[in-house]
C-alpha atoms as an extended CHARMM CRD file, in Angstrom:
* protein
*
       277  EXT
         1         1  MET       CA             55.8690000000       11.6730000000     -102.5160000000  PROA      1               0.0000000000
         2         2  GLU       CA             52.3070000000       12.3150000000     -104.0860000000  PROA      2               0.0000000000
         3         3  TYR       CA             49.7690000000       13.2330000000     -101.4350000000  PROA      3               0.0000000000
         4         4  LYS       CA             46.5080000000       11.0040000000     -102.6830000000  PROA      4               0.0000000000
         5         5  ARG       CA             42.8410000000       11.6880000000     -101.0370000000  PROA      5               0.0000000000
         6         6  ILE       CA             41.6020000000        8.0570000000     -100.8860000000  PROA      6               0.0000000000
         7         7  LEU       CA             36.9170000000        7.7590000000     -100.0480000000  PROA      7               0.0000000000
         8         8  THR       CA             36.5580000000        4.1100000000      -98.4280000000  PROA      8               0.0000000000
         9         9  ILE       CA             33.2240000000        3.4180000000      -98.4620000000  PROA      9               0.0000000000
        10        10  GLN       CA             32.4080000000        0.2910000000      -95.3930000000  PROA      10              0.0000000000
        11        11  ASP       CA             30.6510000000        0.1880000000      -91.7330000000  PROA      11              0.0000000000
        12        12  ILE       CA             31.9970000000        0.4920000000      -88.6270000000  PROA      12              0.0000000000
        13        13  SER       CA             32.6820000000       -2.1370000000      -86.6180000000  PROA      13              0.0000000000
        14        14  CYS       CA             33.3530000000       -0.9060000000      -83.1110000000  PROA      14              0.0000000000
        15        15  LEU       CA             34.9970000000       -3.5770000000      -82.2480000000  PROA      15              0.0000000000
        16        16  GLY       CA             36.3950000000       -6.4710000000      -83.8940000000  PROA      16              0.0000000000
        17        17  GLN       CA             39.4860000000       -5.2130000000      -86.2420000000  PROA      17              0.0000000000
        18        18  CYS       CA             37.6310000000       -5.0260000000      -89.7380000000  PROA      18              0.0000000000
        19        19  SER       CA             36.1410000000       -2.7170000000      -92.0050000000  PROA      19              0.0000000000
        20        20  LEU       CA             36.8170000000        1.0570000000      -91.4010000000  PROA      20              0.0000000000
        21        21  THR       CA             38.9010000000        0.3790000000      -88.3560000000  PROA      21              0.0000000000
        22        22  VAL       CA             41.1520000000       -1.5830000000      -90.4600000000  PROA      22              0.0000000000
        23        23  ALA       CA             41.0820000000        0.5000000000      -93.4360000000  PROA      23              0.0000000000
        24        24  LEU       CA             41.5290000000        3.9840000000      -92.0460000000  PROA      24              0.0000000000
        25        25  PRO       CA             44.5600000000        3.3310000000      -89.7880000000  PROA      25              0.0000000000
        26        26  VAL       CA             46.5810000000        1.0680000000      -92.8470000000  PROA      26              0.0000000000
        27        27  LEU       CA             45.6120000000        3.3370000000      -95.7550000000  PROA      27              0.0000000000
        28        28  SER       CA             46.9310000000        6.3000000000      -93.2900000000  PROA      28              0.0000000000
        29        29  ALA       CA             50.1300000000        4.6090000000      -92.4750000000  PROA      29              0.0000000000
        30        30  CYS       CA             50.4590000000        3.8130000000      -95.9000000000  PROA      30              0.0000000000
        31        31  GLY       CA             50.5470000000        7.7160000000      -96.5980000000  PROA      31              0.0000000000
        32        32  HSD       CA             47.6420000000        8.5630000000      -97.5740000000  PROA      32              0.0000000000
        33        33  GLU       CA             44.9900000000       11.1170000000      -96.8230000000  PROA      33              0.0000000000
        34        34  THR       CA             41.5340000000        8.4740000000      -95.8220000000  PROA      34              0.0000000000
        35        35  CYS       CA             38.2000000000        9.8790000000      -95.2120000000  PROA      35              0.0000000000
        36        36  ILE       CA             35.2300000000        7.8070000000      -94.9430000000  PROA      36              0.0000000000
        37        37  ILE       CA             31.6620000000        7.0570000000      -95.7230000000  PROA      37              0.0000000000
        38        38  PRO       CA             30.4690000000        4.2850000000      -93.1510000000  PROA      38              0.0000000000
        39        39  SER       CA             27.8730000000        2.1840000000      -94.3680000000  PROA      39              0.0000000000
        40        40  ALA       CA             26.7150000000        0.9570000000      -91.3360000000  PROA      40              0.0000000000
        41        41  VAL       CA             27.6260000000        0.9180000000      -87.3730000000  PROA      41              0.0000000000
        42        42  LEU       CA             27.6150000000       -2.2640000000      -85.6360000000  PROA      42              0.0000000000
        43        43  SER       CA             28.8960000000       -3.1000000000      -81.7530000000  PROA      43              0.0000000000
        44        44  THR       CA             30.7460000000       -5.8620000000      -83.0950000000  PROA      44              0.0000000000
        45        45  HSD       CA             31.4070000000       -7.6610000000      -86.2480000000  PROA      45              0.0000000000
        46        46  THR       CA             28.8090000000      -10.6670000000      -86.7530000000  PROA      46              0.0000000000
        47        47  GLY       CA             31.4190000000      -13.4220000000      -86.5380000000  PROA      47              0.0000000000
        48        48  ASN       CA             30.0540000000      -15.4520000000      -83.4160000000  PROA      48              0.0000000000
        49        49  PHE       CA             29.3480000000      -12.4840000000      -81.8020000000  PROA      49              0.0000000000
        50        50  LYS       CA             25.6800000000      -12.7750000000      -80.4880000000  PROA      50              0.0000000000
        51        51  GLY       CA             23.3040000000       -9.5420000000      -79.4350000000  PROA      51              0.0000000000
        52        52  TYR       CA             25.3590000000       -7.0490000000      -81.5320000000  PROA      52              0.0000000000
        53        53  THR       CA             23.9640000000       -3.9370000000      -82.5300000000  PROA      53              0.0000000000
        54        54  PHE       CA             23.2680000000       -2.6180000000      -85.8240000000  PROA      54              0.0000000000
        55        55  ARG       CA             22.7320000000        1.0270000000      -87.5900000000  PROA      55              0.0000000000
        56        56  ASP       CA             21.9870000000        1.1680000000      -90.9770000000  PROA      56              0.0000000000
        57        57  LEU       CA             23.3590000000        4.3060000000      -92.1600000000  PROA      57              0.0000000000
        58        58  SER       CA             21.9770000000        4.1820000000      -95.7610000000  PROA      58              0.0000000000
        59        59  ASP       CA             20.2030000000        7.3250000000      -95.6920000000  PROA      59              0.0000000000
        60        60  ASP       CA             23.3280000000        9.2100000000      -94.8190000000  PROA      60              0.0000000000
        61        61  ILE       CA             24.7400000000        8.3510000000      -97.8620000000  PROA      61              0.0000000000
        62        62  PRO       CA             23.3090000000       10.0940000000     -100.1080000000  PROA      62              0.0000000000
        63        63  LYS       CA             23.3850000000       13.4610000000      -97.7450000000  PROA      63              0.0000000000
        64        64  ILE       CA             27.0030000000       12.9300000000      -97.5520000000  PROA      64              0.0000000000
        65        65  ARG       CA             27.4680000000       13.3080000000     -101.2260000000  PROA      65              0.0000000000
        66        66  GLN       CA             25.3370000000       16.4960000000     -101.8750000000  PROA      66              0.0000000000
        67        67  HSD       CA             27.0690000000       18.3680000000      -99.2640000000  PROA      67              0.0000000000
        68        68  TRP       CA             30.7770000000       17.4920000000     -100.7670000000  PROA      68              0.0000000000
        69        69  GLU       CA             29.6510000000       18.2140000000     -104.6480000000  PROA      69              0.0000000000
        70        70  LYS       CA             28.5520000000       21.1920000000     -103.3130000000  PROA      70              0.0000000000
        71        71  GLU       CA             32.0470000000       22.0270000000     -101.8450000000  PROA      71              0.0000000000
        72        72  ASN       CA             33.7320000000       20.5680000000     -104.3870000000  PROA      72              0.0000000000
        73        73  ILE       CA             35.4510000000       17.8120000000     -103.0220000000  PROA      73              0.0000000000
        74        74  SER       CA             36.9190000000       14.8210000000     -105.0740000000  PROA      74              0.0000000000
        75        75  PHE       CA             38.9730000000       12.4040000000     -104.3900000000  PROA      75              0.0000000000
        76        76  ASP       CA             41.8370000000       10.1210000000     -106.3990000000  PROA      76              0.0000000000
        77        77  ALA       CA             40.4510000000        6.4920000000     -105.6470000000  PROA      77              0.0000000000
        78        78  ILE       CA             37.3290000000        5.0080000000     -104.2160000000  PROA      78              0.0000000000
        79        79  TYR       CA             37.3660000000        1.7040000000     -102.3630000000  PROA      79              0.0000000000
        80        80  THR       CA             34.6930000000        0.0500000000     -101.2590000000  PROA      80              0.0000000000
        81        81  GLY       CA             34.0360000000       -2.7840000000      -99.0790000000  PROA      81              0.0000000000
        82        82  TYR       CA             31.3040000000       -4.0120000000      -96.7420000000  PROA      82              0.0000000000
        83        83  LEU       CA             27.9080000000       -2.7850000000      -98.4300000000  PROA      83              0.0000000000
        84        84  GLY       CA             24.8890000000       -3.2790000000      -96.2580000000  PROA      84              0.0000000000
        85        85  SER       CA             21.8660000000       -3.2000000000      -99.1460000000  PROA      85              0.0000000000
        86        86  ALA       CA             21.5390000000       -2.8050000000     -103.1190000000  PROA      86              0.0000000000
        87        87  VAL       CA             20.2840000000        0.6520000000     -102.1410000000  PROA      87              0.0000000000
        88        88  GLN       CA             23.7110000000        1.4600000000     -100.7930000000  PROA      88              0.0000000000
        89        89  ILE       CA             25.4520000000        0.0510000000     -104.1340000000  PROA      89              0.0000000000
        90        90  ALA       CA             23.4330000000        2.5820000000     -106.2910000000  PROA      90              0.0000000000
        91        91  TYR       CA             24.2180000000        5.4800000000     -104.1940000000  PROA      91              0.0000000000
        92        92  VAL       CA             27.6780000000        4.3970000000     -104.0720000000  PROA      92              0.0000000000
        93        93  GLN       CA             27.5780000000        4.4880000000     -108.1790000000  PROA      93              0.0000000000
        94        94  ASP       CA             26.7290000000        7.7080000000     -107.7720000000  PROA      94              0.0000000000
        95        95  ILE       CA             29.7230000000        8.9380000000     -105.6830000000  PROA      95              0.0000000000
        96        96  PHE       CA             31.8010000000        7.1930000000     -108.4290000000  PROA      96              0.0000000000
        97        97  LYS       CA             30.4150000000        9.3810000000     -110.7900000000  PROA      97              0.0000000000
        98        98  SER       CA             30.1940000000       12.4640000000     -109.1640000000  PROA      98              0.0000000000
        99        99  LEU       CA             33.2580000000       12.9930000000     -106.6020000000  PROA      99              0.0000000000
       100       100  LEU       CA             36.0250000000       10.5620000000     -108.7590000000  PROA      100             0.0000000000
       101       101  ARG       CA             38.6900000000       13.1870000000     -109.7630000000  PROA      101             0.0000000000
       102       102  PRO       CA             39.3610000000       12.5050000000     -113.8170000000  PROA      102             0.0000000000
       103       103  ASN       CA             41.7190000000        9.1150000000     -114.1290000000  PROA      103             0.0000000000
       104       104  GLY       CA             41.1420000000        8.2540000000     -110.1380000000  PROA      104             0.0000000000
       105       105  LYS       CA             40.8160000000        4.5980000000     -109.4880000000  PROA      105             0.0000000000
       106       106  ILE       CA             38.2420000000        2.6380000000     -108.2580000000  PROA      106             0.0000000000
       107       107  ILE       CA             39.0080000000       -0.5440000000     -106.2770000000  PROA      107             0.0000000000
       108       108  VAL       CA             36.3630000000       -3.2030000000     -105.4940000000  PROA      108             0.0000000000
       109       109  ASP       CA             36.3240000000       -5.4840000000     -102.8720000000  PROA      109             0.0000000000
       110       110  PRO       CA             32.9240000000       -7.2990000000     -103.2460000000  PROA      110             0.0000000000
       111       111  ALA       CA             33.0240000000       -8.2440000000      -99.5690000000  PROA      111             0.0000000000
       112       112  MET       CA             29.7400000000      -10.3920000000      -99.6340000000  PROA      112             0.0000000000
       113       113  ALA       CA             30.5970000000      -14.2440000000      -99.1400000000  PROA      113             0.0000000000
       114       114  ASP       CA             33.3280000000      -16.7310000000      -98.0690000000  PROA      114             0.0000000000
       115       115  ASN       CA             33.4720000000      -20.5140000000      -98.0840000000  PROA      115             0.0000000000
       116       116  GLY       CA             31.1460000000      -20.7240000000     -100.4030000000  PROA      116             0.0000000000
       117       117  LYS       CA             28.0710000000      -19.3640000000      -98.6090000000  PROA      117             0.0000000000
       118       118  LEU       CA             26.9490000000      -15.7520000000      -98.5220000000  PROA      118             0.0000000000
       119       119  TYR       CA             27.2260000000      -13.3420000000      -95.7400000000  PROA      119             0.0000000000
       120       120  ALA       CA             24.1080000000      -12.9790000000      -93.2260000000  PROA      120             0.0000000000
       121       121  GLY       CA             21.3390000000      -10.8740000000      -94.4610000000  PROA      121             0.0000000000
       122       122  PHE       CA             22.2690000000      -11.1370000000      -98.2040000000  PROA      122             0.0000000000
       123       123  ASP       CA             20.3120000000      -12.8910000000     -101.1990000000  PROA      123             0.0000000000
       124       124  ASP       CA             21.0160000000      -13.4230000000     -104.9390000000  PROA      124             0.0000000000
       125       125  GLU       CA             19.2500000000       -9.5370000000     -105.6480000000  PROA      125             0.0000000000
       126       126  TYR       CA             22.3850000000       -8.0090000000     -103.3220000000  PROA      126             0.0000000000
       127       127  VAL       CA             24.5420000000      -10.3370000000     -105.7600000000  PROA      127             0.0000000000
       128       128  GLN       CA             23.2110000000       -9.2540000000     -109.1140000000  PROA      128             0.0000000000
       129       129  THR       CA             23.6630000000       -5.9030000000     -108.2500000000  PROA      129             0.0000000000
       130       130  MET       CA             27.1570000000       -5.9990000000     -106.6790000000  PROA      130             0.0000000000
       131       131  LYS       CA             27.8520000000       -7.1020000000     -110.0740000000  PROA      131             0.0000000000
       132       132  LYS       CA             27.0560000000       -3.8510000000     -111.7930000000  PROA      132             0.0000000000
       133       133  LEU       CA             29.6910000000       -1.7630000000     -109.0750000000  PROA      133             0.0000000000
       134       134  CYS       CA             32.2780000000       -4.7690000000     -109.5000000000  PROA      134             0.0000000000
       135       135  ALA       CA             31.8770000000       -4.2520000000     -113.4290000000  PROA      135             0.0000000000
       136       136  GLU       CA             33.1590000000       -0.4510000000     -112.9610000000  PROA      136             0.0000000000
       137       137  ALA       CA             36.1300000000       -1.4230000000     -111.0210000000  PROA      137             0.0000000000
       138       138  ASP       CA             39.6450000000       -0.7870000000     -112.2220000000  PROA      138             0.0000000000
       139       139  VAL       CA             40.6330000000       -3.1640000000     -109.7890000000  PROA      139             0.0000000000
       140       140  LEU       CA             38.3680000000       -6.0880000000     -108.1730000000  PROA      140             0.0000000000
       141       141  LEU       CA             39.4240000000       -7.5280000000     -105.1890000000  PROA      141             0.0000000000
       142       142  PRO       CA             37.0920000000      -11.1770000000     -104.2260000000  PROA      142             0.0000000000
       143       143  ASN       CA             37.7140000000      -14.5660000000     -103.0270000000  PROA      143             0.0000000000
       144       144  ILE       CA             37.0990000000      -17.6580000000     -104.5240000000  PROA      144             0.0000000000
       145       145  THR       CA             33.1610000000      -18.3650000000     -103.4680000000  PROA      145             0.0000000000
       146       146  GLU       CA             32.6250000000      -13.8290000000     -104.9490000000  PROA      146             0.0000000000
       147       147  ALA       CA             33.9470000000      -14.6630000000     -107.9300000000  PROA      147             0.0000000000
       148       148  SER       CA             32.1120000000      -17.8110000000     -107.8970000000  PROA      148             0.0000000000
       149       149  MET       CA             28.6950000000      -15.9580000000     -107.2710000000  PROA      149             0.0000000000
       150       150  LEU       CA             29.2770000000      -13.0410000000     -109.4850000000  PROA      150             0.0000000000
       151       151  THR       CA             30.1950000000      -15.4020000000     -112.6640000000  PROA      151             0.0000000000
       152       152  GLY       CA             27.6610000000      -18.2780000000     -111.5610000000  PROA      152             0.0000000000
       153       153  ILE       CA             30.2270000000      -20.6110000000     -111.8870000000  PROA      153             0.0000000000
       154       154  GLU       CA             29.7790000000      -23.7990000000     -109.6590000000  PROA      154             0.0000000000
       155       155  TYR       CA             31.5470000000      -22.9220000000     -106.5080000000  PROA      155             0.0000000000
       156       156  LYS       CA             34.3930000000      -25.7010000000     -105.8220000000  PROA      156             0.0000000000
       157       157  GLU       CA             36.5220000000      -26.1200000000     -102.5050000000  PROA      157             0.0000000000
       158       158  VAL       CA             38.5040000000      -28.0730000000     -104.7140000000  PROA      158             0.0000000000
       159       159  TYR       CA             40.2680000000      -26.7190000000     -108.1530000000  PROA      159             0.0000000000
       160       160  ASP       CA             42.6640000000      -26.8300000000     -110.7810000000  PROA      160             0.0000000000
       161       161  SER       CA             44.1630000000      -23.6010000000     -112.4170000000  PROA      161             0.0000000000
       162       162  ASP       CA             41.5920000000      -24.1480000000     -115.1800000000  PROA      162             0.0000000000
       163       163  TYR       CA             38.6220000000      -23.6620000000     -113.0020000000  PROA      163             0.0000000000
       164       164  ILE       CA             40.5700000000      -20.0610000000     -111.5620000000  PROA      164             0.0000000000
       165       165  ASP       CA             41.3520000000      -18.9230000000     -115.3390000000  PROA      165             0.0000000000
       166       166  ARG       CA             37.4320000000      -19.6070000000     -116.1390000000  PROA      166             0.0000000000
       167       167  LEU       CA             36.5060000000      -17.5610000000     -112.8030000000  PROA      167             0.0000000000
       168       168  VAL       CA             38.6130000000      -14.7180000000     -113.5790000000  PROA      168             0.0000000000
       169       169  ALA       CA             38.0010000000      -14.3830000000     -117.2220000000  PROA      169             0.0000000000
       170       170  ALA       CA             34.8540000000      -14.7530000000     -116.5520000000  PROA      170             0.0000000000
       171       171  LEU       CA             35.0730000000      -11.5330000000     -114.0610000000  PROA      171             0.0000000000
       172       172  LYS       CA             36.6420000000       -9.2780000000     -116.4980000000  PROA      172             0.0000000000
       173       173  ASP       CA             34.1310000000       -9.7500000000     -119.4410000000  PROA      173             0.0000000000
       174       174  MET       CA             32.0130000000       -8.4670000000     -116.6870000000  PROA      174             0.0000000000
       175       175  GLY       CA             33.7620000000       -5.3220000000     -117.2860000000  PROA      175             0.0000000000
       176       176  ALA       CA             36.5000000000       -5.1510000000     -114.7530000000  PROA      176             0.0000000000
       177       177  GLY       CA             39.5810000000       -3.8980000000     -115.0000000000  PROA      177             0.0000000000
       178       178  ALA       CA             42.4000000000       -6.4770000000     -113.1090000000  PROA      178             0.0000000000
       179       179  VAL       CA             41.1980000000       -9.1500000000     -110.8170000000  PROA      179             0.0000000000
       180       180  VAL       CA             43.2940000000      -10.5600000000     -107.8840000000  PROA      180             0.0000000000
       181       181  LEU       CA             41.3210000000      -13.2030000000     -106.5610000000  PROA      181             0.0000000000
       182       182  THR       CA             42.3860000000      -13.8430000000     -103.2720000000  PROA      182             0.0000000000
       183       183  GLY       CA             42.5920000000      -17.4230000000     -101.3010000000  PROA      183             0.0000000000
       184       184  VAL       CA             43.8260000000      -19.5800000000     -104.0830000000  PROA      184             0.0000000000
       185       185  GLY       CA             45.5650000000      -22.1140000000     -103.2430000000  PROA      185             0.0000000000
       186       186  TYR       CA             46.3510000000      -25.6390000000     -104.8420000000  PROA      186             0.0000000000
       187       187  ASP       CA             47.4140000000      -27.8380000000     -102.1910000000  PROA      187             0.0000000000
       188       188  SER       CA             46.7790000000      -28.1170000000      -98.6360000000  PROA      188             0.0000000000
       189       189  GLU       CA             49.9490000000      -26.2340000000      -97.4240000000  PROA      189             0.0000000000
       190       190  HSD       CA             49.5100000000      -22.9520000000      -99.3650000000  PROA      190             0.0000000000
       191       191  THR       CA             47.2170000000      -20.1210000000     -100.5040000000  PROA      191             0.0000000000
       192       192  GLY       CA             48.1730000000      -17.2240000000     -102.2890000000  PROA      192             0.0000000000
       193       193  VAL       CA             46.7030000000      -14.8620000000     -104.8770000000  PROA      193             0.0000000000
       194       194  LEU       CA             46.2220000000      -14.8650000000     -108.6090000000  PROA      194             0.0000000000
       195       195  VAL       CA             47.0010000000      -11.3100000000     -110.0890000000  PROA      195             0.0000000000
       196       196  SER       CA             45.5290000000      -11.2070000000     -113.8000000000  PROA      196             0.0000000000
       197       197  THR       CA             45.9200000000       -7.5850000000     -115.7640000000  PROA      197             0.0000000000
       198       198  ASP       CA             45.3070000000       -6.8190000000     -119.6720000000  PROA      198             0.0000000000
       199       199  ALA       CA             49.4550000000       -7.1420000000     -119.6500000000  PROA      199             0.0000000000
       200       200  GLU       CA             49.8930000000      -10.6330000000     -117.3290000000  PROA      200             0.0000000000
       201       201  CYS       CA             48.4350000000      -13.2170000000     -114.7070000000  PROA      201             0.0000000000
       202       202  ARG       CA             50.9810000000      -14.5650000000     -112.1930000000  PROA      202             0.0000000000
       203       203  TYR       CA             50.2460000000      -15.7140000000     -108.5620000000  PROA      203             0.0000000000
       204       204  TYR       CA             51.9840000000      -15.4000000000     -105.4820000000  PROA      204             0.0000000000
       205       205  LYS       CA             51.6970000000      -18.6420000000     -103.1680000000  PROA      205             0.0000000000
       206       206  HSD       CA             52.8990000000      -17.9170000000      -99.5640000000  PROA      206             0.0000000000
       207       207  ARG       CA             52.1390000000      -20.6370000000      -96.6520000000  PROA      207             0.0000000000
       208       208  LYS       CA             48.7560000000      -21.4160000000      -95.5970000000  PROA      208             0.0000000000
       209       209  ILE       CA             47.8520000000      -20.9270000000      -91.8110000000  PROA      209             0.0000000000
       210       210  SER       CA             45.5010000000      -23.3700000000      -90.5950000000  PROA      210             0.0000000000
       211       211  ARG       CA             43.4080000000      -20.8280000000      -87.9610000000  PROA      211             0.0000000000
       212       212  MET       CA             40.5250000000      -19.1160000000      -89.3030000000  PROA      212             0.0000000000
       213       213  CYS       CA             40.8310000000      -15.1450000000      -88.6930000000  PROA      213             0.0000000000
       214       214  HSD       CA             38.2320000000      -12.7840000000      -88.7020000000  PROA      214             0.0000000000
       215       215  GLY       CA             39.2920000000      -10.0170000000      -90.8660000000  PROA      215             0.0000000000
       216       216  THR       CA             41.7000000000      -10.6460000000      -92.9390000000  PROA      216             0.0000000000
       217       217  GLY       CA             40.1720000000       -9.9530000000      -96.2110000000  PROA      217             0.0000000000
       218       218  ASP       CA             39.8490000000       -5.9880000000      -95.2000000000  PROA      218             0.0000000000
       219       219  VAL       CA             43.3490000000       -6.3800000000      -94.1090000000  PROA      219             0.0000000000
       220       220  PHE       CA             44.7650000000       -7.5650000000      -97.4020000000  PROA      220             0.0000000000
       221       221  ALA       CA             42.7070000000       -5.1320000000      -99.4650000000  PROA      221             0.0000000000
       222       222  SER       CA             43.3540000000       -2.0670000000      -97.3750000000  PROA      222             0.0000000000
       223       223  ALA       CA             47.0230000000       -3.3930000000      -97.6340000000  PROA      223             0.0000000000
       224       224  PHE       CA             46.3720000000       -3.7600000000     -101.6200000000  PROA      224             0.0000000000
       225       225  THR       CA             44.5270000000       -0.1830000000     -102.5500000000  PROA      225             0.0000000000
       226       226  GLY       CA             47.3390000000        1.6280000000      -99.9890000000  PROA      226             0.0000000000
       227       227  SER       CA             49.9720000000       -0.1230000000     -101.5420000000  PROA      227             0.0000000000
       228       228  TYR       CA             48.6050000000        0.3930000000     -105.5790000000  PROA      228             0.0000000000
       229       229  LEU       CA             48.0180000000        3.8690000000     -104.8990000000  PROA      229             0.0000000000
       230       230  ARG       CA             51.6290000000        4.3770000000     -103.3780000000  PROA      230             0.0000000000
       231       231  GLY       CA             52.7920000000        3.8860000000     -107.4190000000  PROA      231             0.0000000000
       232       232  ARG       CA             53.2850000000       -0.3720000000     -107.3140000000  PROA      232             0.0000000000
       233       233  ASP       CA             52.0720000000       -2.2240000000     -110.0810000000  PROA      233             0.0000000000
       234       234  ILE       CA             48.9470000000       -4.4860000000     -109.4090000000  PROA      234             0.0000000000
       235       235  PHE       CA             51.0900000000       -7.6390000000     -109.0340000000  PROA      235             0.0000000000
       236       236  GLU       CA             53.4450000000       -5.9470000000     -105.9510000000  PROA      236             0.0000000000
       237       237  ALA       CA             50.7680000000       -4.3330000000     -104.4060000000  PROA      237             0.0000000000
       238       238  ALA       CA             48.7970000000       -7.7560000000     -104.2560000000  PROA      238             0.0000000000
       239       239  LYS       CA             52.4330000000       -9.4900000000     -102.5460000000  PROA      239             0.0000000000
       240       240  ILE       CA             53.1120000000       -6.7050000000     -100.2290000000  PROA      240             0.0000000000
       241       241  ALA       CA             49.7790000000       -6.8810000000      -99.0080000000  PROA      241             0.0000000000
       242       242  ALA       CA             49.6020000000      -11.1380000000      -98.4180000000  PROA      242             0.0000000000
       243       243  ASP       CA             52.8720000000      -10.7270000000      -96.9740000000  PROA      243             0.0000000000
       244       244  PHE       CA             51.5940000000       -8.0220000000      -94.1870000000  PROA      244             0.0000000000
       245       245  THR       CA             48.4490000000      -10.1150000000      -93.8650000000  PROA      245             0.0000000000
       246       246  VAL       CA             50.3480000000      -13.1190000000      -93.0230000000  PROA      246             0.0000000000
       247       247  GLU       CA             52.7380000000      -11.1590000000      -90.5280000000  PROA      247             0.0000000000
       248       248  SER       CA             49.5740000000      -10.0090000000      -88.9690000000  PROA      248             0.0000000000
       249       249  ILE       CA             48.0340000000      -13.5710000000      -88.6330000000  PROA      249             0.0000000000
       250       250  ASN       CA             51.7290000000      -14.7740000000      -87.4020000000  PROA      250             0.0000000000
       251       251  ASN       CA             51.0030000000      -12.0800000000      -84.7970000000  PROA      251             0.0000000000
       252       252  THR       CA             48.1890000000      -13.5180000000      -83.3590000000  PROA      252             0.0000000000
       253       253  LEU       CA             48.7210000000      -17.2360000000      -83.2510000000  PROA      253             0.0000000000
       254       254  ASP       CA             50.1480000000      -17.0510000000      -79.8070000000  PROA      254             0.0000000000
       255       255  ASP       CA             47.0340000000      -15.3890000000      -78.0630000000  PROA      255             0.0000000000
       256       256  GLU       CA             43.7600000000      -17.7290000000      -78.1340000000  PROA      256             0.0000000000
       257       257  GLU       CA             41.6180000000      -15.2270000000      -76.3100000000  PROA      257             0.0000000000
       258       258  HSD       CA             42.5090000000      -12.2340000000      -79.5930000000  PROA      258             0.0000000000
       259       259  TRP       CA             39.7250000000      -14.8940000000      -81.8170000000  PROA      259             0.0000000000
       260       260  TYR       CA             37.8410000000      -11.7810000000      -83.0030000000  PROA      260             0.0000000000
       261       261  GLY       CA             40.4730000000       -9.9990000000      -85.6730000000  PROA      261             0.0000000000
       262       262  VAL       CA             44.0700000000      -10.0980000000      -86.1890000000  PROA      262             0.0000000000
       263       263  LYS       CA             46.8800000000       -7.7070000000      -84.4320000000  PROA      263             0.0000000000
       264       264  PHE       CA             47.6590000000       -5.4890000000      -87.5840000000  PROA      264             0.0000000000
       265       265  GLU       CA             48.6400000000       -2.7200000000      -85.8640000000  PROA      265             0.0000000000
       266       266  THR       CA             52.3470000000       -5.1200000000      -85.0600000000  PROA      266             0.0000000000
       267       267  ALA       CA             52.5320000000       -6.0120000000      -88.6050000000  PROA      267             0.0000000000
       268       268  LEU       CA             52.4550000000       -1.7700000000      -90.1160000000  PROA      268             0.0000000000
       269       269  PRO       CA             56.0520000000       -1.2710000000      -89.0100000000  PROA      269             0.0000000000
       270       270  SER       CA             56.8070000000       -3.7670000000      -91.8650000000  PROA      270             0.0000000000
       271       271  LEU       CA             54.5560000000       -2.4720000000      -94.0580000000  PROA      271             0.0000000000
       272       272  ILE       CA             55.6540000000        1.2380000000      -93.8130000000  PROA      272             0.0000000000
       273       273  LYS       CA             59.2690000000       -0.0690000000      -94.2570000000  PROA      273             0.0000000000
       274       274  ASN       CA             58.4490000000       -2.1660000000      -97.5640000000  PROA      274             0.0000000000
       275       275  LEU       CA             57.0230000000        1.4010000000      -99.4340000000  PROA      275             0.0000000000
       276       276  ASN       CA             60.3090000000        3.0700000000      -98.2530000000  PROA      276             0.0000000000
       277       277  ILE       CA             58.0810000000        5.7210000000      -96.0400000000  PROA      277             0.0000000000
C-alpha cells in the first residue's frame, strides 16, 4: 500500500465533531499520514452553541509554511475546509504553490454556506476570493448553496436536472477539475451526490434522512478525500463517502442529546472495510 502524506487546512472546533476533529481521524483511518494547519480554534462549532470562544490563527499559517519549506516538507495532497477569511485563502494559495508535490492533488471543500445562506462572518468579498481557490481544485466539493454563490446562478430549493447541470458546468468553467456536488435530490425522499469529471457525469442517490445534523459535510469530504487518495475513482470515492455519512447519521438518530454532530467514529469500521484496509 502506498503511504501518502496529506495536509488538511481547516479550523479546530474543540467540541462538535466537525472540521479537523473529523478530518484527522477519518483520513488516518483511511491509511494516510495526516498533517494539519488549523485556521482557527473554537471552543465549539457555531451551530446552536452560544458564547463560544474563537481564536484566529491567520498569522501562524505563513510561519508554518516557511518552516516547512526550510525543512523540505511536501505533500501528496492538500485538502481544505473551513477557512476564516479572505486573507487565509491567499495564504492557502501560497501553500499550494510551495508545498504540493509534483502531480499532487488539491481538494477544496468551499465550506462557507448552506440552506441558501452564508455562514456567519462571511460576505461577498469572501465568496469572490473563494472562487480563486476553487479554480485551482483538482476536485471541488460544494453543496448546492455554495455552487450557486460561486457561480452567480440563482439558488433554488426545488430544481431539475437542467439546473444542476448548469451549476456544474459553471463551476468547471471557473477552472475546477472534477466537481462532486452534494445534497442533490430530485424528490422529497432521496438525496445524493452528482459527480462530474471530464470523462463522465454520474449520480448516486440514497435515502434522505430528515434530521438536520451538524458536520456531515466534513464527514463526507474527509471520507471522500481518504477514499480517493487510496486509489478509488472519483465516483466510487463519492459513493463510499456518502454511504459512510449516511451510516454516521443513522448511528446518531436514537440519541436526542447528541444534536451537535454525528457519531462518525462508530461507522469507521465500515469505511475501513469498504477500502479493504
